[in-house]
Short mmCIF file of C-alpha atoms in Angstrom, two decimals:
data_model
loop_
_atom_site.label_atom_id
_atom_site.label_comp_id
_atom_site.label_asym_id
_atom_site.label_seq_id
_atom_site.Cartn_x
_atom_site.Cartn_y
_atom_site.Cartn_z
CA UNK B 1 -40.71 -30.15 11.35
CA UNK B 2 -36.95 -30.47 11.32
CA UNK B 3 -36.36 -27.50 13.01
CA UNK B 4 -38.60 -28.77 15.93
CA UNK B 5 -36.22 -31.74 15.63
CA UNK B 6 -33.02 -29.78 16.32
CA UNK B 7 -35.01 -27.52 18.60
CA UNK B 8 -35.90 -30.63 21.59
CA UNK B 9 -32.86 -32.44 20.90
CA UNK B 10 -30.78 -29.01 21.44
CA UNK B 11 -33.31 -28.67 24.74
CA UNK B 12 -32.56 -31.84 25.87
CA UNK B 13 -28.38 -31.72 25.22
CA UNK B 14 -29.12 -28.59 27.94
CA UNK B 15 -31.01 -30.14 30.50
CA UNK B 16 -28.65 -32.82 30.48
CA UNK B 17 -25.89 -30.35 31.56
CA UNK B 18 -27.52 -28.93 33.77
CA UNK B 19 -28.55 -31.63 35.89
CA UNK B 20 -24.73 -33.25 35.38
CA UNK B 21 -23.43 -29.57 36.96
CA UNK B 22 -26.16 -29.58 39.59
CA UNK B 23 -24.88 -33.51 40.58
CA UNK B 24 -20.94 -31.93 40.63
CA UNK B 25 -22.00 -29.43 42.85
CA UNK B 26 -23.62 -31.57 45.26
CA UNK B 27 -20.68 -33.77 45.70
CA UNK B 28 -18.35 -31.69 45.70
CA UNK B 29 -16.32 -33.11 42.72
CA UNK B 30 -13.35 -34.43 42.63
CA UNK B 31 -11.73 -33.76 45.73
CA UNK B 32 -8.17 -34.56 44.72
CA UNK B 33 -8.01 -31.45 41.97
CA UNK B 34 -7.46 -27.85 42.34
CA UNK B 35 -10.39 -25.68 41.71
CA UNK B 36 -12.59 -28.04 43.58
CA UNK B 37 -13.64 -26.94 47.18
CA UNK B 38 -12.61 -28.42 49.93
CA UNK B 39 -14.16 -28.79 53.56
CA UNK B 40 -11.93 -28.91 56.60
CA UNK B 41 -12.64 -29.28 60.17
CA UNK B 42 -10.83 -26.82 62.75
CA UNK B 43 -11.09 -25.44 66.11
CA UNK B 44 -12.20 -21.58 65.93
CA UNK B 45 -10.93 -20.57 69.33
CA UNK B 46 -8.14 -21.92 70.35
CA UNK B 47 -5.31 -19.48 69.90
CA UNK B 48 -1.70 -21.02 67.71
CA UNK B 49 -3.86 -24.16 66.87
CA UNK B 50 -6.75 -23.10 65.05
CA UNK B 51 -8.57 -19.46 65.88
CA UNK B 52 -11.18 -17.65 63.76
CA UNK B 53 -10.04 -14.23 63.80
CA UNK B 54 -12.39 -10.96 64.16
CA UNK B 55 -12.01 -10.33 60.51
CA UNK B 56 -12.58 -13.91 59.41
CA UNK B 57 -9.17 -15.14 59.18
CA UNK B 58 -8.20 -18.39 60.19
CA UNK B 59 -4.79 -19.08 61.89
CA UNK B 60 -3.41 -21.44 63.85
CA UNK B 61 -0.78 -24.58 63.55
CA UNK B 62 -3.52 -26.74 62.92
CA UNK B 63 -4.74 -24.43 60.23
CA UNK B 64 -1.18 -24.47 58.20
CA UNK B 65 -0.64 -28.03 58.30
CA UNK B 66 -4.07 -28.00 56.83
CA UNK B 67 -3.76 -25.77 54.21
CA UNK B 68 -0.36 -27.37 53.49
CA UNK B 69 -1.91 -30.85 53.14
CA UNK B 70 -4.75 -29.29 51.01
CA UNK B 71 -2.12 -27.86 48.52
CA UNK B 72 -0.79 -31.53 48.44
CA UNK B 73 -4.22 -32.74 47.11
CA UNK B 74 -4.53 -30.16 44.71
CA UNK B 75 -6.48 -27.86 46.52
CA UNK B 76 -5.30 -23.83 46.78
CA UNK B 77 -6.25 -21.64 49.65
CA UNK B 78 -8.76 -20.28 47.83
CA UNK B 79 -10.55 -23.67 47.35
CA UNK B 80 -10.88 -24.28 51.19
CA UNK B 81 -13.66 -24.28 53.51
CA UNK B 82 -13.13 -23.93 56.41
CA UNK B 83 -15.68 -25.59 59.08
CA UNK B 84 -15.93 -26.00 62.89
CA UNK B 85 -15.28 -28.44 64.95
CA UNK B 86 -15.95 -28.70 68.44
CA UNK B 87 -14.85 -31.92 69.88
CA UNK B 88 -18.01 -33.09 70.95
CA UNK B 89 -18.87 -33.22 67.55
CA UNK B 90 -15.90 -34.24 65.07
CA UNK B 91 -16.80 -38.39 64.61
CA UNK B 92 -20.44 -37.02 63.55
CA UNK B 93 -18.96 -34.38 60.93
CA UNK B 94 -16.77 -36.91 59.56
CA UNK B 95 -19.05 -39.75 59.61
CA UNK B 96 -22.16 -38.00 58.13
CA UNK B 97 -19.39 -36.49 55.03
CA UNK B 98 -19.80 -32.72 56.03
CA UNK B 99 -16.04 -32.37 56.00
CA UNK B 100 -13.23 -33.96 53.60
CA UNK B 101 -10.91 -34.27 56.72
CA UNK B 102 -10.83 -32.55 60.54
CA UNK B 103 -7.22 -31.29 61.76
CA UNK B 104 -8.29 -29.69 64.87
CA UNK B 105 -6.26 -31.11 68.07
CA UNK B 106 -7.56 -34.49 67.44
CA UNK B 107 -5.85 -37.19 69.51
CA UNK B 108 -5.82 -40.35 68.27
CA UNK B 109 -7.52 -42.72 70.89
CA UNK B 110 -8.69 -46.37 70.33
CA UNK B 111 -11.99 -45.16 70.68
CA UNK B 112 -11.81 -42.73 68.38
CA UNK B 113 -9.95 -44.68 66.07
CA UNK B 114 -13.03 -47.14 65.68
CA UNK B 115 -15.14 -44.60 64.11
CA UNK B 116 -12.73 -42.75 62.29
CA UNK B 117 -9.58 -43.04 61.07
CA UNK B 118 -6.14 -41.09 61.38
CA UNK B 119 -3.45 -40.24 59.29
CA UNK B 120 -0.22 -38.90 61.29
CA UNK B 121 0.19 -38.17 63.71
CA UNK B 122 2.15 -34.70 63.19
CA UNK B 123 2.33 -32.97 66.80
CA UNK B 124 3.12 -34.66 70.33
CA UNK B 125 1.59 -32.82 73.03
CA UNK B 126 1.34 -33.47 76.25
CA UNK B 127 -1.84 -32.91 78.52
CA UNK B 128 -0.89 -29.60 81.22
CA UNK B 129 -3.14 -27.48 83.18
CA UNK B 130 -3.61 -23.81 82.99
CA UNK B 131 -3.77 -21.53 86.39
CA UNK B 132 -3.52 -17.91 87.37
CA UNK B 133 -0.34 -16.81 87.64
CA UNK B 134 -0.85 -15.90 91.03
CA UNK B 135 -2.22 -19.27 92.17
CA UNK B 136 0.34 -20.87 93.90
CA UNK B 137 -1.87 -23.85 95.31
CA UNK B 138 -1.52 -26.10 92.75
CA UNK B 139 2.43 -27.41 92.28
CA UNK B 140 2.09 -30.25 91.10
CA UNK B 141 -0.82 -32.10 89.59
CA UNK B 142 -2.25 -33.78 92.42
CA UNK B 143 -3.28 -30.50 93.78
CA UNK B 144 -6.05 -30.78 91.69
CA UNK B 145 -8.17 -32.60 94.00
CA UNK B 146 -11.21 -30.73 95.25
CA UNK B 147 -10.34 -27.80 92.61
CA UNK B 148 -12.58 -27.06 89.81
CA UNK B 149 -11.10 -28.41 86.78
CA UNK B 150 -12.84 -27.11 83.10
CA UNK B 151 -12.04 -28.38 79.86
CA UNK B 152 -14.70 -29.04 77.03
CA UNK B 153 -17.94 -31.44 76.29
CA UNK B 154 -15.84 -33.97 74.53
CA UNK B 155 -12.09 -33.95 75.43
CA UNK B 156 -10.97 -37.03 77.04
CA UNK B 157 -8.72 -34.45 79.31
CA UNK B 158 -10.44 -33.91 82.35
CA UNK B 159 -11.64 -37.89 82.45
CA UNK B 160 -7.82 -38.19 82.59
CA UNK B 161 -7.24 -36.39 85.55
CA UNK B 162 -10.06 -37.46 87.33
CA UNK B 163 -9.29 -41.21 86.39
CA UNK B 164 -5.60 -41.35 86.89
CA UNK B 165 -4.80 -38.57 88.99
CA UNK B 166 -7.20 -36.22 91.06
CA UNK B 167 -10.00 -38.32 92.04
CA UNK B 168 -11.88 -35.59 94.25
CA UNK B 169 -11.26 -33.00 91.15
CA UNK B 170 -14.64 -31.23 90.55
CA UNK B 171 -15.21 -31.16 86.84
CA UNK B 172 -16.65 -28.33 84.93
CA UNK B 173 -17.85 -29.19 81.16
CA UNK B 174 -18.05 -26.02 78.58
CA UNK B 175 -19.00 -26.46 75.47
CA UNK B 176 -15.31 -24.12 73.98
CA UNK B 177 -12.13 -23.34 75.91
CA UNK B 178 -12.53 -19.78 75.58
CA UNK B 179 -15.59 -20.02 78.31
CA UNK B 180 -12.97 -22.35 80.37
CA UNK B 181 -10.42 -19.53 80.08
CA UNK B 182 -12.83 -16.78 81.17
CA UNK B 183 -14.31 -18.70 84.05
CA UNK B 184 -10.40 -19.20 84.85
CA UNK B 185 -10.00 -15.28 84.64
CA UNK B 186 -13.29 -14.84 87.08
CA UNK B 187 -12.15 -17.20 89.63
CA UNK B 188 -15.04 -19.48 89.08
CA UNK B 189 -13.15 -22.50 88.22
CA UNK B 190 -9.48 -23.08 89.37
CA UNK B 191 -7.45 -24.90 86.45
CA UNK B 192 -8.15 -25.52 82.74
CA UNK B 193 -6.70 -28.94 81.20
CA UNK B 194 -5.97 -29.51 77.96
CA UNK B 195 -2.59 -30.25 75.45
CA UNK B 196 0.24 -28.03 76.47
CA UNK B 197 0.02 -26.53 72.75
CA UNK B 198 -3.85 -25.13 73.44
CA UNK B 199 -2.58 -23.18 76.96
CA UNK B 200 0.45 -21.90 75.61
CA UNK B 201 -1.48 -20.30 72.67
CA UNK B 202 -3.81 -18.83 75.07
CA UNK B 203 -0.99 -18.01 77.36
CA UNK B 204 0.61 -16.33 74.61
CA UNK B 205 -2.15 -13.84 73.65
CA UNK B 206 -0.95 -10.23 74.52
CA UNK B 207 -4.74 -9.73 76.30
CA UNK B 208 -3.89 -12.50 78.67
CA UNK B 209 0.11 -11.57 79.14
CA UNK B 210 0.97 -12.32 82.66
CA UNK B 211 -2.64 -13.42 84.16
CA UNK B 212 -1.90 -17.30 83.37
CA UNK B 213 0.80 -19.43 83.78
CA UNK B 214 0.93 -23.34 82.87
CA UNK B 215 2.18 -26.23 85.26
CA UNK B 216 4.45 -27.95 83.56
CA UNK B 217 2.88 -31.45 84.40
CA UNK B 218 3.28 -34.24 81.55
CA UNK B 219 0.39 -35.70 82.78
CA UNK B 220 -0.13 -37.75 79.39
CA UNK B 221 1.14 -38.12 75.47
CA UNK B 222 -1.44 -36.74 72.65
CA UNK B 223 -0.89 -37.91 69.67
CA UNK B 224 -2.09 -35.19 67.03
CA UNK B 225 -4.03 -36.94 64.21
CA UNK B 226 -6.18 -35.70 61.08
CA UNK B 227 -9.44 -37.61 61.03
CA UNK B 228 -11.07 -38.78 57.75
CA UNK B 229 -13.93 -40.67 57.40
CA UNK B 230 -13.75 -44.47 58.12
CA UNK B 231 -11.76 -46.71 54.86
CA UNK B 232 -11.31 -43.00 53.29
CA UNK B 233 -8.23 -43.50 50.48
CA UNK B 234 -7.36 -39.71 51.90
CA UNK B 235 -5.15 -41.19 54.73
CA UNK B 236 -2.12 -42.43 52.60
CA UNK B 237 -2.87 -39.34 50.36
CA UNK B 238 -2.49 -37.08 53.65
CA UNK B 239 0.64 -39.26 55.11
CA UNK B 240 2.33 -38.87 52.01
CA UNK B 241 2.11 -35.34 53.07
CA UNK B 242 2.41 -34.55 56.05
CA UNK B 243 6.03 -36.74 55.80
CA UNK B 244 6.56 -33.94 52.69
CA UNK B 245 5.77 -30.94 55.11
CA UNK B 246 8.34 -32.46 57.88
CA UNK B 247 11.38 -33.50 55.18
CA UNK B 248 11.18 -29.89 52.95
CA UNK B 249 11.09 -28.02 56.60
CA UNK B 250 7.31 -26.18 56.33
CA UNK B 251 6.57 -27.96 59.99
CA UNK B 252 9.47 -26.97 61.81
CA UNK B 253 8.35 -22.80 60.14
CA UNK B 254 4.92 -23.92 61.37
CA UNK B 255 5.81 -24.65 64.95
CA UNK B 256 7.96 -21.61 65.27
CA UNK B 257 5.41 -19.14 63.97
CA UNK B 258 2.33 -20.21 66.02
CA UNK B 259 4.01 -21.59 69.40
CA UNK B 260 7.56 -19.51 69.30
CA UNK B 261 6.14 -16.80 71.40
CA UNK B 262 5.23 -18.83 73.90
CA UNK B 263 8.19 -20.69 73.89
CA UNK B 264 6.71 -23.92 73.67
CA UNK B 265 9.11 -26.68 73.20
CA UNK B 266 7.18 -29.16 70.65
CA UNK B 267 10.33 -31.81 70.16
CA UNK B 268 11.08 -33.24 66.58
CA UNK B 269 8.01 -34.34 64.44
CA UNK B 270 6.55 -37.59 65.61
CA UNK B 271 6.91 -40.58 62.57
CA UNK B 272 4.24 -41.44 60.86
CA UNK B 273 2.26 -44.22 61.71
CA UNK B 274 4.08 -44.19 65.64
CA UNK B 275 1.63 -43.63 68.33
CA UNK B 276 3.44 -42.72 71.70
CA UNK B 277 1.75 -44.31 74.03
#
């Protein structure tokens, strides 16, 4: 009788850590220790920012201030996972929890900024256009009127030109830039707009060497943000961070290695907390 005793009581010690390992894995644990996965929003195709690579790599500036902030947290590489983000759909992944935090060209926006929050920002950009380099119709950026303009289900890009700019441009929504960049390459739309950072990755790809060229407009300032769910504590965490990743010189290596070959001039690293308007 005893031994029945010991034997439930042993039965039920197991069950109970079980189910306690089950609820770990379902929340993910505790997201501020190493050994404990992660989930991070980033672009897949865009080239220098954040690119899924034929072998499953992921690379990209967005993807090494990521994993630098991760490491900050107590996360290794290892403990990543990496998730995508199109911008259509970034407030919904962060809002329904399906990723700890998004760095994937996010510009902070007041919209934006009422359903999410941002810590940063760590990259200025400035919105540009892409064109074939041997389009010589567009000079300046009100040559965009009646021109089809393409950037993707979700940027606030094209609504810029369109708004401020080029009234009679004739915009062209795809859901990824890579389907902008090959309608460029076909001639069926004339100009892709976006941050000057996504062109001159794609610009710099040795496929596309010498077919594009960018404008060299400043037709806005994007401030480059990582999103995290609304009253999240990871925004000072992340802050405290990113100002680490400026002061012990991994951004300025980061900049160099993803946007040096396309000579991209990114200027110093914005201050935290300063939105340039």
């Amino acid at each position: 009788m005893k031994l029945q005793k010991v034997t439930v009581a042993a039965a039920a010690a197991l069950m109970l850590s079980l189910t306690a390992a089950g609820c770990s894995s379902d929340d993910g644990g505790d997201k501020s220790s190493g050994g404990k996965k992660i989930t991070i929003g980033i672009k897949f195709d865009q080239p220098g920012i954040g690119l899924k690579t034929p072998d499953g790599k992921y690379t990209g500036f967005d993807v090494d201030v990521a994993t630098y902030v991760a490491k900050q947290l107590g996360h290794d590489p290892d403990d990543i996972v990496w998730k995508e983000a199109k911008s259509a759909d970034r407030e919904t992944l962060l809002q329904r929890g399906d990723v700890d935090f998004i760095a994937a060209s996010y510009s902070i926006t007041p919209k934006r900024a009422e359903k999410v929050d941002f810590a940063g920002p760590y990259l200025l950009a400035h919105q540009d256009v892409l064109i074939r380099a041997d389009d010589d119709s567009i000079k300046k950026p009100e040559d965009l009127n009646n021109k089809k303009l393409c950037s993707v289900t979700g940027s606030t890009s094209a609504q810029n030109v369109k708004t401020r700019i080029a009234p009679k441009a004739q915009l062209q929504e795809y859901g990824g830039y890579s389907e902008c960049l090959t309608g460029l390459e076909n001639k069926v739309i004339d100009a892709l707009t976006t941050d000057n950072s996504i062109l001159a990755g794609y610009a710099a790809q040795p496929e596309f060497k010498g077919k594009f060229k960018l404008g060299g407009f400043k037709m806005s300032n994007e401030n480059y943000g990582i999103g995290v769910k609304k009253g999240s504590d990871l925004k000072a965490q992340i802050n405290t961070a990113l100002e680490k990743m400026v002061k012990d010189g991994s951004w300025d290596a980061a900049v160099k290695k993803n946007f040096g070959p396309a000579n991209f001039q990114s200027g110093p690293a914005p201050k935290i907390g300063v939105i340039v308007s």
